[in-house]
GROMACS .gro file of C-alpha atoms in nm:
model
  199
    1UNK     CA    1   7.054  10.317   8.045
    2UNK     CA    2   6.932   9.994   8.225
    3UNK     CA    3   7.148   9.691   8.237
    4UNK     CA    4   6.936   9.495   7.967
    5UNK     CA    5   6.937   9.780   7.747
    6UNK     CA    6   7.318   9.832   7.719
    7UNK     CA    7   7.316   9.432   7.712
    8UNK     CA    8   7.112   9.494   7.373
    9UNK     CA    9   7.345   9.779   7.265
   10UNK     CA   10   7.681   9.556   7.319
   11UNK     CA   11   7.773   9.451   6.946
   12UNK     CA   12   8.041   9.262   6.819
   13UNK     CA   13   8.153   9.591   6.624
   14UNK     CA   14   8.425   9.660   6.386
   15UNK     CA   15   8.425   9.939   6.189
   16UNK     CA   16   8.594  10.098   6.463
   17UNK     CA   17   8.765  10.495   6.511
   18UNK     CA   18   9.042  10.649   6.702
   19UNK     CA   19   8.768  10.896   6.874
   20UNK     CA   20   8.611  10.844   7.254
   21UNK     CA   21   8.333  11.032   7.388
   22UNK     CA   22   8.516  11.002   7.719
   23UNK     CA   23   8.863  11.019   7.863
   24UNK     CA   24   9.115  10.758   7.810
   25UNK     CA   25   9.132  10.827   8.190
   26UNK     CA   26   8.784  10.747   8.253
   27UNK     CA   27   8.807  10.446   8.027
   28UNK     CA   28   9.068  10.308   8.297
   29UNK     CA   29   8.893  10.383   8.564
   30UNK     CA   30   8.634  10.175   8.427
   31UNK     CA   31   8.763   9.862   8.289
   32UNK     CA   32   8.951   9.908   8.723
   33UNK     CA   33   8.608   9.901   8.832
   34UNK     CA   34   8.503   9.635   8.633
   35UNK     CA   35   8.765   9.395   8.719
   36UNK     CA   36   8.680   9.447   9.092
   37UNK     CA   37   8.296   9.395   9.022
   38UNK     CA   38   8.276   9.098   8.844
   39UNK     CA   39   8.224   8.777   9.068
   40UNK     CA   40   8.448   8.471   9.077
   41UNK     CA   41   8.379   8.138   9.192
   42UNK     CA   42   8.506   8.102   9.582
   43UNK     CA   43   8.594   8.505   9.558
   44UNK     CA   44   8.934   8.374   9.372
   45UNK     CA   45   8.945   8.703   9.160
   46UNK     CA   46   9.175   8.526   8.915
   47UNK     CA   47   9.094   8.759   8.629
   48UNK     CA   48   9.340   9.032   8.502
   49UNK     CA   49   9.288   9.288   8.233
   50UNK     CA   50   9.586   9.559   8.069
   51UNK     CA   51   9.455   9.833   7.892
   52UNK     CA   52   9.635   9.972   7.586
   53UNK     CA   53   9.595  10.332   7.443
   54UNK     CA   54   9.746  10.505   7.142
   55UNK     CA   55  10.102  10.374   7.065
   56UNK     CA   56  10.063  10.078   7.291
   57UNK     CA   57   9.740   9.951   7.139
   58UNK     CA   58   9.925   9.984   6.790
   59UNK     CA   59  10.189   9.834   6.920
   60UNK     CA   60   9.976   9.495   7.032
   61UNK     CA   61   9.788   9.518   6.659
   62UNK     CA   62  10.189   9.527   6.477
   63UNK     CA   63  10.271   9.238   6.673
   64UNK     CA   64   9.919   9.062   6.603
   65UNK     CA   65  10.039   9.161   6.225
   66UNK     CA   66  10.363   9.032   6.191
   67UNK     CA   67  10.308   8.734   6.399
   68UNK     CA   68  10.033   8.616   6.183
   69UNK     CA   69  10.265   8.737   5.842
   70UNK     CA   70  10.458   8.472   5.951
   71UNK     CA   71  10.165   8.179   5.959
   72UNK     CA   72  10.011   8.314   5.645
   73UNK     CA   73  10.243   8.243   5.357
   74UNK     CA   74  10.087   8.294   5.091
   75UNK     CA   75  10.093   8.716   5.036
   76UNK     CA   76   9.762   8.749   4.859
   77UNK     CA   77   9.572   8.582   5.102
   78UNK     CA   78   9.743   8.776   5.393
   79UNK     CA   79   9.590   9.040   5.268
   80UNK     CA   80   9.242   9.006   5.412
   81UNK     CA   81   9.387   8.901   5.722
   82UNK     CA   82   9.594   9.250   5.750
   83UNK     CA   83   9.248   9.444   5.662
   84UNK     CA   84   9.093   9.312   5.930
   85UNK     CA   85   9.367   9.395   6.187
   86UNK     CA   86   9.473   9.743   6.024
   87UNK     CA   87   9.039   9.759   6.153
   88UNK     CA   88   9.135   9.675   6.504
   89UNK     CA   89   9.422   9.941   6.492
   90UNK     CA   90   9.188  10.176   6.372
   91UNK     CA   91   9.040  10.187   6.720
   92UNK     CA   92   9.058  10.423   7.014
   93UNK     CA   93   9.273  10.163   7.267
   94UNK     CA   94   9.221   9.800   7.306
   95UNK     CA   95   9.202   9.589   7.677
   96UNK     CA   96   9.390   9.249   7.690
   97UNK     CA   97   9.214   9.039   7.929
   98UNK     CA   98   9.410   8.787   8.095
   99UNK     CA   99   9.414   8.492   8.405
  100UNK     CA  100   9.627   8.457   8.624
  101UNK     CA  101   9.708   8.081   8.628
  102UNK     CA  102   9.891   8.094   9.005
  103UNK     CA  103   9.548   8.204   9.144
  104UNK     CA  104   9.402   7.848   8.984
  105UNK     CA  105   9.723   7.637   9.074
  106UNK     CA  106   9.689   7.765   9.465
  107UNK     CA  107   9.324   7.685   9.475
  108UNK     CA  108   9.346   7.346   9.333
  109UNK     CA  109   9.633   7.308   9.624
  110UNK     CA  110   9.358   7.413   9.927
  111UNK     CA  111   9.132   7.294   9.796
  112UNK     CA  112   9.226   6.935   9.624
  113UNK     CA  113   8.861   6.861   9.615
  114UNK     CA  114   8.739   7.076   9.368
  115UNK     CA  115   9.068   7.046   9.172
  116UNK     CA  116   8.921   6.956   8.850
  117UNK     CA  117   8.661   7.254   8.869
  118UNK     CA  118   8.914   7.544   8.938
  119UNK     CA  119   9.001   7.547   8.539
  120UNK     CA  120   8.656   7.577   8.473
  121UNK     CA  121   8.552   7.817   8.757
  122UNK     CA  122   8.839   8.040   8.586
  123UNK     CA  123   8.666   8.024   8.228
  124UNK     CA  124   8.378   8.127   8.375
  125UNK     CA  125   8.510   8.416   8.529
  126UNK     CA  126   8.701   8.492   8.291
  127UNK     CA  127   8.364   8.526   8.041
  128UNK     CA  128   8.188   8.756   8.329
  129UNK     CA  129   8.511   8.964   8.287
  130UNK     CA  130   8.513   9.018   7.903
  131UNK     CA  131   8.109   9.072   7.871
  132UNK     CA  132   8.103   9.312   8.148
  133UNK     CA  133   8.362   9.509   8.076
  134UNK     CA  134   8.205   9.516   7.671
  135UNK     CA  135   7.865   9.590   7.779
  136UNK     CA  136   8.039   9.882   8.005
  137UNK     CA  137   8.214  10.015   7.714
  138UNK     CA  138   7.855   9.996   7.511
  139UNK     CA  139   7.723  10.202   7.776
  140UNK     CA  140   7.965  10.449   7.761
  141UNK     CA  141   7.929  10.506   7.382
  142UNK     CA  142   8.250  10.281   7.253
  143UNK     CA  143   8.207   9.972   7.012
  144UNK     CA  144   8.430   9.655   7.066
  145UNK     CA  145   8.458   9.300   6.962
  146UNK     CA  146   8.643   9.015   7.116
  147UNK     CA  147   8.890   8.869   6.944
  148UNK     CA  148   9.115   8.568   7.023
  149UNK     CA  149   9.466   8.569   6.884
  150UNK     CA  150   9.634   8.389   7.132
  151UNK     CA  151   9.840   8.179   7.215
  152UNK     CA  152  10.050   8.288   6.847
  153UNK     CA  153  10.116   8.625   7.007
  154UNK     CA  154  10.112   8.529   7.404
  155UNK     CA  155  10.468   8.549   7.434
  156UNK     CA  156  10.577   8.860   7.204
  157UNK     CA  157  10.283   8.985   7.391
  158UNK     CA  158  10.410   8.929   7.740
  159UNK     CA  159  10.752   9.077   7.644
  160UNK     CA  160  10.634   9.387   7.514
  161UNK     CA  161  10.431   9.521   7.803
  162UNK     CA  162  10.663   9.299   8.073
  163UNK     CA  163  10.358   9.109   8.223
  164UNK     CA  164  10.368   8.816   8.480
  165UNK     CA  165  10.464   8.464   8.346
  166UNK     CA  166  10.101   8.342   8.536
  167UNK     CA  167   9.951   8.557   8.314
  168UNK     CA  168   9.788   8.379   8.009
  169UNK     CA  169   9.618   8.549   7.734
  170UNK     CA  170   9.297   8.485   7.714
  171UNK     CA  171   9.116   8.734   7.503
  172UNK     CA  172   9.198   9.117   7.288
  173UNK     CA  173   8.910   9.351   7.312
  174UNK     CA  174   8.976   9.647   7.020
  175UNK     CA  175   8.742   9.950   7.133
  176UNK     CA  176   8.632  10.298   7.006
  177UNK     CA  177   8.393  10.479   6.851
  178UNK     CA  178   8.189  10.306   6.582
  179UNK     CA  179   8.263  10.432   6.209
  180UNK     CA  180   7.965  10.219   6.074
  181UNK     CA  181   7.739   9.975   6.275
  182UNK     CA  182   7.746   9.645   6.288
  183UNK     CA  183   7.420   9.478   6.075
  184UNK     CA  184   7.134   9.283   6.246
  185UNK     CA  185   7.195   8.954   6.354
  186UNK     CA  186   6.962   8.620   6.350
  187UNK     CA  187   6.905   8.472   6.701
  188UNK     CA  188   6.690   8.207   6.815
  189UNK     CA  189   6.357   8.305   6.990
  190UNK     CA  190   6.394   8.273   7.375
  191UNK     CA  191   6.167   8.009   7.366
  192UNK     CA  192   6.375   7.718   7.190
  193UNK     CA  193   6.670   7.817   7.442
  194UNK     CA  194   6.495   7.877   7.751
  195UNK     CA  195   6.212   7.664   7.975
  196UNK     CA  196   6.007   7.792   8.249
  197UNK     CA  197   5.807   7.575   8.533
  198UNK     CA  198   5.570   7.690   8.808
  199UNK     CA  199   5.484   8.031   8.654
   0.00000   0.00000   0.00000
């Protein structure tokens, strides 16, 4: 499968199962690869990911839960709220992606210059990260989506699996095989979003 073509097959997907056409293993090795891959602005590598399997990744969705029970308080209304996680549990494992906010701090130090573009050099990265690692997955035969419940659960988070203070949440990527695929989507043609010259 060429790059373009797993680009097309990466889906926000949700309808997710506890099934893998490859090794949890394999799956690590992976997202490891990934992380090493992906380019960073001045080679600052200040991306991290964690990758959750079976009661671990259940573990992250009950927290994601309970935290949110607490937000929500009206019961009836929760309710569509714990469908959709109760989906994200569903899955095969789930990767946490993180950045590590020392790496941005000690560049902004050396290099007081570009201070002010360090944050966003880290965003950027950090974007690579997720979309690489989801297209990867696509390629492989697992569904994902990207979902964002931080900061509610950053620190419940952080306790749980004992991570680095530096480490801020920055995204939760559920994964697994797809149950029932996600429908088409409307996108703009290329050519209201993109201009060429000199061809």
């Amino acid at each position: 499968m060429s790059f373009v073509t797993a680009l097309e097959t990466r889906r926000s997907q949700y309808a997710l199962t506890d099934a893998s056409p490859i090794s949890d293993q394999e799956i690590a090795d992976l997202v490891k690869k990934v992380v090493v891959d992906v380019p960073s602005a001045f080679n600052s590598q200040p991306q991290r990911a964690v990758v959750l399997f079976g009661d671990a990744s259940q573990k992250l969705w009950d927290i994601v839960k309970e935290t949110l029970r607490k937000v929500v308080n009206d019961e009836e209304a929760f309710k569509s709220t714990e469908a959709k996680i109760d989906s994200f549990a569903a899955g095969h494992g789930t990767v946490l992606f993180y950045d590590d906010e020392d790496v941005t701090k000690q560049l902004q130090e050396n290099i007081p210059a570009y201070a002010a573009n360090f944050p966003g050099f880290a965003r950027d990265a950090a974007g690579m990260l997720q979309l690489a690692v989801w297209t990867a997955l696509a390629e492989k035969g697992l569904g994902a989506s990207l979902q964002h419940y931080n900061p509610l659960i950053d620190e419940a988070v952080a306790a749980e699996f004992d991570l680095p203070k530096s480490w801020k949440l920055q995204a939760q990527m559920p994964f697994g095989i797809v149950a029932q695929p996600a429908g088409p989507v409307e996108k703009q043609p290329a050519e209201t979003r993109v201009k060429v010259f000199g061809l």
